[in-house]
Backbone as a chain_set.jsonl record, in Angstrom:
{"seq": "MSYKEKAKANKKETAELFKAAPVDLKAFMHMHDLNMKEDALDVKTKELIALAIAISTKCEGCIIAHVDALAKAGGTREELVAMIKVCLLMNGGPGTVYGAKALAAFDELTAE", "coords": {"N": [[-7.237, 12.708, 11.094], [-3.914, 11.664, 11.02], [-1.782, 10.056, 8.536], [0.079, 8.422, 9.762], [-1.184, 7.929, 12.19], [-3.443, 6.628, 11.208], [-2.221, 4.359, 10.113], [-1.306, 3.113, 12.421], [-3.77, 2.621, 13.706], [-4.917, 0.903, 11.798], [-3.202, -1.319, 12.03], [-3.755, -2.099, 14.641], [-6.495, -2.76, 14.455], [-6.341, -4.835, 12.587], [-4.886, -6.679, 14.056], [-6.794, -7.394, 15.934], [-8.666, -8.643, 14.276], [-7.069, -10.737, 13.461], [-6.918, -12.196, 15.838], [-9.569, -13.005, 16.0], [-9.96, -14.541, 13.718], [-7.764, -16.498, 13.268], [-6.699, -18.658, 11.681], [-7.473, -18.082, 9.053], [-6.315, -15.516, 8.675], [-3.61, -16.109, 9.054], [-3.206, -17.742, 6.843], [-3.702, -15.901, 4.781], [-1.621, -14.04, 5.278], [0.553, -15.704, 4.854], [0.282, -16.197, 2.105], [0.611, -13.563, 1.239], [3.298, -13.078, 2.063], [4.672, -15.013, 0.528], [4.172, -14.095, -2.074], [5.114, -11.482, -2.169], [7.84, -11.43, -2.083], [11.09, -11.181, -3.652], [11.326, -12.325, -6.984], [10.881, -13.061, -10.266], [10.181, -10.45, -10.444], [11.295, -7.517, -8.765], [11.046, -6.501, -5.285], [10.327, -3.802, -4.959], [9.05, -3.192, -7.407], [6.874, -4.937, -7.222], [5.58, -3.796, -5.021], [4.855, -1.329, -6.112], [2.991, -2.227, -7.995], [1.099, -3.434, -6.277], [0.307, -1.167, -4.896], [-0.804, 0.352, -6.975], [-3.038, -1.205, -7.515], [-4.321, -0.966, -5.046], [-4.933, 1.778, -5.072], [-6.664, 1.785, -7.276], [-8.754, 0.183, -6.342], [-9.625, 1.673, -4.304], [-8.797, 1.386, -1.608], [-7.978, 2.57, 1.267], [-6.587, 1.725, 3.591], [-4.982, -0.282, 2.492], [-3.485, 1.277, 0.752], [-1.989, 2.841, 2.565], [-0.492, 0.832, 3.89], [0.97, -0.288, 1.735], [2.308, 1.93, 0.696], [4.079, 2.436, 2.776], [5.534, 0.025, 2.692], [6.572, 0.252, 0.1], [8.287, 2.463, 0.375], [10.118, 1.356, 2.185], [11.189, -0.557, 0.524], [12.763, 0.917, -1.077], [11.528, 2.571, -2.894], [10.873, 5.581, -4.679], [9.615, 8.973, -4.444], [9.269, 10.021, -6.987], [9.005, 7.71, -8.572], [6.64, 6.748, -7.497], [4.865, 8.833, -8.234], [4.98, 8.544, -11.035], [3.736, 6.047, -11.306], [1.225, 6.683, -10.223], [0.286, 8.381, -12.21], [-0.305, 6.578, -14.249], [-2.411, 5.276, -13.001], [-4.214, 7.405, -12.986], [-4.723, 7.622, -15.71], [-5.997, 5.142, -16.174], [-8.092, 5.137, -14.329], [-9.315, 7.629, -14.032], [-11.197, 10.045, -12.274], [-11.443, 8.688, -9.621], [-8.853, 7.597, -9.53], [-7.382, 9.911, -9.361], [-8.183, 11.008, -6.847], [-7.536, 8.911, -4.988], [-4.935, 8.431, -5.715], [-3.785, 10.837, -4.95], [-4.083, 10.544, -2.197], [-2.283, 8.434, -1.776], [0.141, 9.688, -2.449], [0.225, 11.736, -0.504], [0.321, 10.154, 1.801], [2.783, 8.875, 1.386], [4.537, 11.088, 1.486], [4.13, 11.919, 4.15], [4.775, 9.58, 5.659], [7.42, 9.168, 5.0], [8.727, 11.376, 5.84], [11.308, 13.041, 7.549]], "CA": [[-6.284, 11.715, 11.556], [-2.75, 11.598, 10.134], [-1.545, 8.723, 7.973], [0.772, 7.627, 10.784], [-2.229, 7.484, 13.128], [-4.261, 5.641, 10.496], [-1.433, 3.123, 10.011], [-1.329, 2.504, 13.756], [-5.133, 2.115, 13.912], [-5.09, -0.255, 10.915], [-2.474, -2.45, 12.619], [-4.503, -2.523, 15.83], [-7.721, -3.416, 13.993], [-5.954, -6.098, 11.961], [-4.506, -7.592, 15.145], [-8.049, -7.899, 16.501], [-9.207, -9.593, 13.305], [-6.18, -11.899, 13.529], [-7.359, -12.968, 17.009], [-10.897, -13.555, 15.728], [-9.899, -15.504, 12.605], [-6.323, -16.733, 13.118], [-6.353, -19.57, 10.582], [-7.651, -17.348, 7.799], [-5.33, -14.446, 8.572], [-2.296, -16.729, 8.856], [-3.161, -18.18, 5.442], [-3.572, -14.69, 3.965], [-0.279, -13.495, 5.465], [1.476, -16.63, 4.189], [0.177, -15.896, 0.682], [1.246, -12.252, 1.073], [4.749, -13.223, 2.184], [5.159, -15.767, -0.631], [4.038, -13.343, -3.316], [5.744, -10.166, -2.137], [9.304, -11.487, -2.072], [11.69, -11.057, -4.975], [11.431, -13.446, -7.911], [11.085, -12.419, -11.567], [10.012, -9.021, -10.168], [11.857, -7.108, -7.481], [10.043, -6.134, -4.284], [9.853, -2.443, -5.238], [8.083, -3.277, -8.505], [5.664, -5.571, -6.685], [4.892, -2.821, -4.177], [4.215, -0.366, -7.017], [1.806, -2.899, -8.541], [0.12, -3.553, -5.187], [-0.2, 0.172, -4.617], [-1.692, 0.723, -8.086], [-4.3, -1.916, -7.292], [-4.95, -0.344, -3.873], [-5.519, 3.038, -5.54], [-7.775, 1.459, -8.174], [-9.871, -0.387, -5.577], [-9.969, 2.682, -3.29], [-8.561, 0.8, -0.285], [-7.048, 3.472, 1.945], [-5.708, 0.941, 4.454], [-4.0, -0.934, 1.619], [-2.597, 2.34, 0.278], [-1.058, 3.18, 3.647], [0.424, -0.296, 4.11], [1.873, -0.488, 0.604], [3.193, 3.097, 0.624], [5.137, 2.175, 3.755], [6.365, -1.059, 2.155], [7.288, 0.791, -1.059], [9.394, 3.281, 0.884], [11.108, 0.434, 2.76], [11.812, -1.277, -0.591], [13.589, 1.856, -1.829], [10.748, 3.334, -3.862], [11.007, 7.033, -4.565], [8.43, 9.793, -4.707], [9.156, 10.138, -8.444], [8.453, 6.444, -9.065], [5.243, 6.725, -7.068], [4.108, 9.756, -9.089], [4.873, 7.926, -12.366], [2.709, 5.006, -11.212], [-0.066, 7.349, -10.017], [-0.163, 8.9, -13.505], [-0.944, 5.457, -14.951], [-3.714, 5.107, -12.333], [-5.084, 8.475, -13.483], [-5.105, 7.219, -17.061], [-6.886, 3.988, -16.148], [-9.195, 5.282, -13.373], [-9.906, 8.96, -14.026], [-11.418, 10.733, -11.002], [-11.009, 7.926, -8.452], [-7.394, 7.497, -9.546], [-6.882, 11.199, -8.891], [-8.427, 11.134, -5.405], [-6.78, 7.932, -4.212], [-3.525, 8.673, -6.014], [-3.381, 11.94, -4.068], [-3.94, 9.964, -0.856], [-1.031, 7.674, -1.759], [1.247, 10.64, -2.431], [0.238, 12.374, 0.816], [0.786, 9.152, 2.767], [4.226, 8.708, 1.162], [5.228, 12.268, 2.009], [4.084, 11.906, 5.612], [5.445, 8.418, 6.239], [8.86, 9.214, 4.737], [9.282, 12.632, 6.368], [12.298, 12.848, 8.633]], "C": [[-5.142, 11.643, 10.541], [-2.595, 10.177, 9.58], [-0.794, 7.832, 8.955], [-0.232, 7.092, 11.802], [-3.12, 6.429, 12.486], [-3.528, 4.311, 10.375], [-1.453, 2.381, 11.341], [-2.701, 1.895, 14.04], [-5.386, 0.877, 13.053], [-4.413, -1.487, 11.493], [-3.217, -2.994, 13.835], [-5.765, -3.285, 15.424], [-7.413, -4.77, 13.358], [-5.551, -7.125, 13.006], [-5.748, -8.193, 15.794], [-8.69, -8.921, 15.566], [-8.38, -10.877, 13.312], [-6.57, -12.796, 14.701], [-8.684, -13.676, 16.729], [-10.876, -14.644, 14.659], [-8.439, -15.865, 12.322], [-5.938, -17.626, 11.944], [-6.409, -18.829, 9.248], [-6.581, -16.274, 7.612], [-3.921, -14.996, 8.398], [-2.143, -17.182, 7.406], [-2.969, -16.979, 4.51], [-2.157, -14.125, 4.064], [0.778, -14.395, 4.823], [1.479, -16.359, 2.68], [0.851, -14.551, 0.38], [2.769, -12.395, 1.056], [5.35, -13.974, 0.996], [5.204, -14.904, -1.886], [4.75, -11.999, -3.332], [7.267, -10.23, -2.007], [9.822, -11.51, -3.507], [11.697, -12.388, -5.718], [11.712, -12.834, -9.279], [10.92, -10.901, -11.461], [10.668, -8.693, -8.838], [10.738, -6.603, -6.565], [9.481, -4.741, -4.555], [8.805, -2.449, -6.347], [6.776, -3.894, -8.026], [4.884, -4.602, -5.806], [4.226, -1.739, -5.018], [2.945, -0.962, -7.622], [0.72, -2.993, -7.477], [-0.506, -2.201, -4.877], [-1.124, 0.666, -5.73], [-3.05, 0.043, -7.932], [-5.04, -1.314, -6.109], [-5.609, 0.979, -4.245], [-6.758, 2.745, -6.375], [-8.986, 0.908, -7.441], [-10.292, 0.511, -4.42], [-9.853, 2.143, -1.869], [-7.508, 1.63, 0.449], [-6.092, 2.724, 2.874], [-4.616, 0.243, 3.665], [-2.995, 0.09, 1.091], [-1.544, 2.647, 1.337], [-0.031, 2.071, 3.836], [1.431, -0.431, 2.975], [2.749, 0.728, 0.324], [4.375, 2.889, 1.566], [6.09, 1.101, 3.228], [7.169, -0.594, 0.941], [8.489, 1.609, -0.604], [10.501, 2.388, 1.444], [11.844, -0.353, 1.677], [12.657, -0.353, -1.471], [12.854, 2.641, -2.892], [10.874, 4.825, -3.61], [9.679, 7.726, -4.835], [8.196, 9.882, -6.221], [8.574, 8.867, -9.057], [6.978, 6.327, -8.701], [4.395, 7.619, -7.964], [3.943, 9.169, -10.489], [3.796, 6.851, -12.376], [1.326, 5.629, -11.042], [-0.597, 7.888, -11.342], [-0.805, 7.805, -14.353], [-2.317, 5.187, -14.331], [-4.696, 6.177, -12.796], [-5.61, 8.119, -14.866], [-6.185, 6.143, -17.026], [-8.132, 4.185, -15.286], [-9.837, 6.66, -13.334], [-9.998, 9.572, -12.641], [-10.988, 9.946, -9.78], [-9.491, 7.744, -8.397], [-6.747, 8.779, -9.056], [-7.001, 11.307, -7.38], [-7.546, 10.178, -4.611], [-5.291, 7.973, -4.534], [-2.975, 9.794, -5.147], [-3.207, 11.45, -2.636], [-2.623, 9.196, -0.747], [0.172, 8.609, -1.681], [1.355, 11.325, -1.073], [0.741, 11.407, 1.885], [2.289, 8.943, 2.626], [4.992, 9.872, 1.767], [5.259, 12.262, 3.533], [4.908, 10.769, 6.206], [6.952, 8.407, 5.99], [9.509, 10.497, 5.234], [10.233, 12.328, 7.52], [11.809, 13.466, 9.911]], "O": [[-5.385, 11.568, 9.337], [-3.194, 9.228, 10.085], [-1.005, 6.619, 8.979], [-0.141, 5.94, 12.226], [-3.508, 5.456, 13.133], [-4.138, 3.251, 10.516], [-1.6, 1.159, 11.375], [-2.791, 0.781, 14.555], [-5.995, -0.088, 13.516], [-4.977, -2.581, 11.456], [-3.296, -4.207, 14.032], [-6.065, -4.337, 15.988], [-8.142, -5.739, 13.569], [-5.842, -8.312, 12.857], [-5.753, -9.368, 16.162], [-9.197, -9.947, 16.018], [-8.925, -11.973, 13.184], [-6.555, -14.021, 14.575], [-8.897, -14.807, 17.168], [-11.689, -15.568, 14.696], [-7.932, -15.564, 11.241], [-4.936, -17.363, 11.278], [-5.502, -18.942, 8.423], [-6.01, -16.136, 6.53], [-3.117, -14.412, 7.672], [-1.077, -17.024, 6.81], [-2.175, -17.033, 3.571], [-1.558, -13.769, 3.049], [1.783, -13.905, 4.307], [2.537, -16.298, 2.055], [1.57, -14.418, -0.61], [3.441, -11.898, 0.153], [6.42, -13.608, 0.51], [6.155, -14.972, -2.665], [4.967, -11.432, -4.403], [7.915, -9.198, -1.838], [9.087, -11.816, -4.446], [12.028, -13.432, -5.156], [12.716, -12.137, -9.428], [11.451, -10.155, -12.284], [10.612, -9.485, -7.897], [9.629, -6.318, -7.018], [8.28, -4.521, -4.397], [7.78, -1.778, -6.233], [5.696, -3.425, -8.383], [3.654, -4.589, -5.842], [3.139, -1.276, -4.672], [1.934, -0.27, -7.745], [-0.44, -2.671, -7.735], [-1.707, -2.107, -4.625], [-2.123, 1.33, -5.452], [-4.089, 0.652, -8.191], [-6.261, -1.164, -6.158], [-6.715, 1.274, -3.791], [-7.792, 3.39, -6.198], [-10.121, 1.133, -7.86], [-11.191, 0.17, -3.652], [-10.709, 2.411, -1.027], [-6.307, 1.423, 0.278], [-4.908, 3.057, 2.936], [-3.467, 0.178, 4.102], [-1.801, -0.194, 0.993], [-0.351, 2.706, 1.038], [1.166, 2.341, 3.932], [2.615, -0.662, 3.221], [3.836, 0.577, -0.235], [5.525, 3.134, 1.2], [7.309, 1.252, 3.31], [8.319, -0.997, 0.769], [9.586, 1.46, -1.144], [11.683, 2.636, 1.206], [12.984, -0.771, 1.877], [13.201, -0.784, -2.487], [13.482, 3.312, -3.711], [10.97, 5.27, -2.466], [8.747, 7.135, -5.381], [7.055, 9.825, -6.679], [7.742, 8.939, -9.962], [6.168, 5.862, -9.502], [3.321, 7.211, -8.407], [2.867, 9.286, -11.076], [3.029, 6.745, -13.333], [0.358, 5.164, -11.645], [-1.805, 7.857, -11.576], [-1.747, 8.075, -15.098], [-3.277, 4.903, -15.047], [-5.88, 5.893, -12.981], [-6.794, 8.294, -15.157], [-7.17, 6.22, -17.761], [-9.128, 3.487, -15.477], [-10.84, 6.832, -12.641], [-9.008, 9.62, -11.91], [-10.235, 10.47, -8.96], [-8.912, 7.74, -7.311], [-5.696, 8.749, -8.415], [-6.034, 11.656, -6.703], [-6.881, 10.593, -3.661], [-4.471, 7.585, -3.702], [-1.844, 9.722, -4.667], [-2.293, 11.885, -1.936], [-1.926, 9.298, 0.263], [1.114, 8.351, -0.932], [2.456, 11.48, -0.544], [1.5, 11.798, 2.772], [2.997, 8.843, 3.628], [5.978, 9.674, 2.477], [6.287, 12.563, 4.139], [5.66, 10.981, 7.158], [7.687, 7.713, 6.693], [10.714, 10.686, 5.069], [9.97, 11.459, 8.351], [12.5, 13.407, 10.929]]}, "num_chains": 1, "name": "protein.A"}
């Protein structure tokens, strides 16, 4: 399954969870929206941080969502690779595997 297909499936599954637990998901999305807007940190930096955490926790759905958000915030492949190298330092093997997933997702989701 491609990353675009996985992103679509993730959105569909999340929509179903939203129907099942609307109060909780609305609260989570409110917290997300509050914390991911620009303040002392710009949105691109926050997306790089979120993506580093997604790689470290091995959350492929989070990787896909935050790669897409990083690209929309103006993040570059070079910035992503620089962040992945820090994940490699801090996470070793898992940072390599999930960092590679993040890079592949970025390449696919930003391809013209």
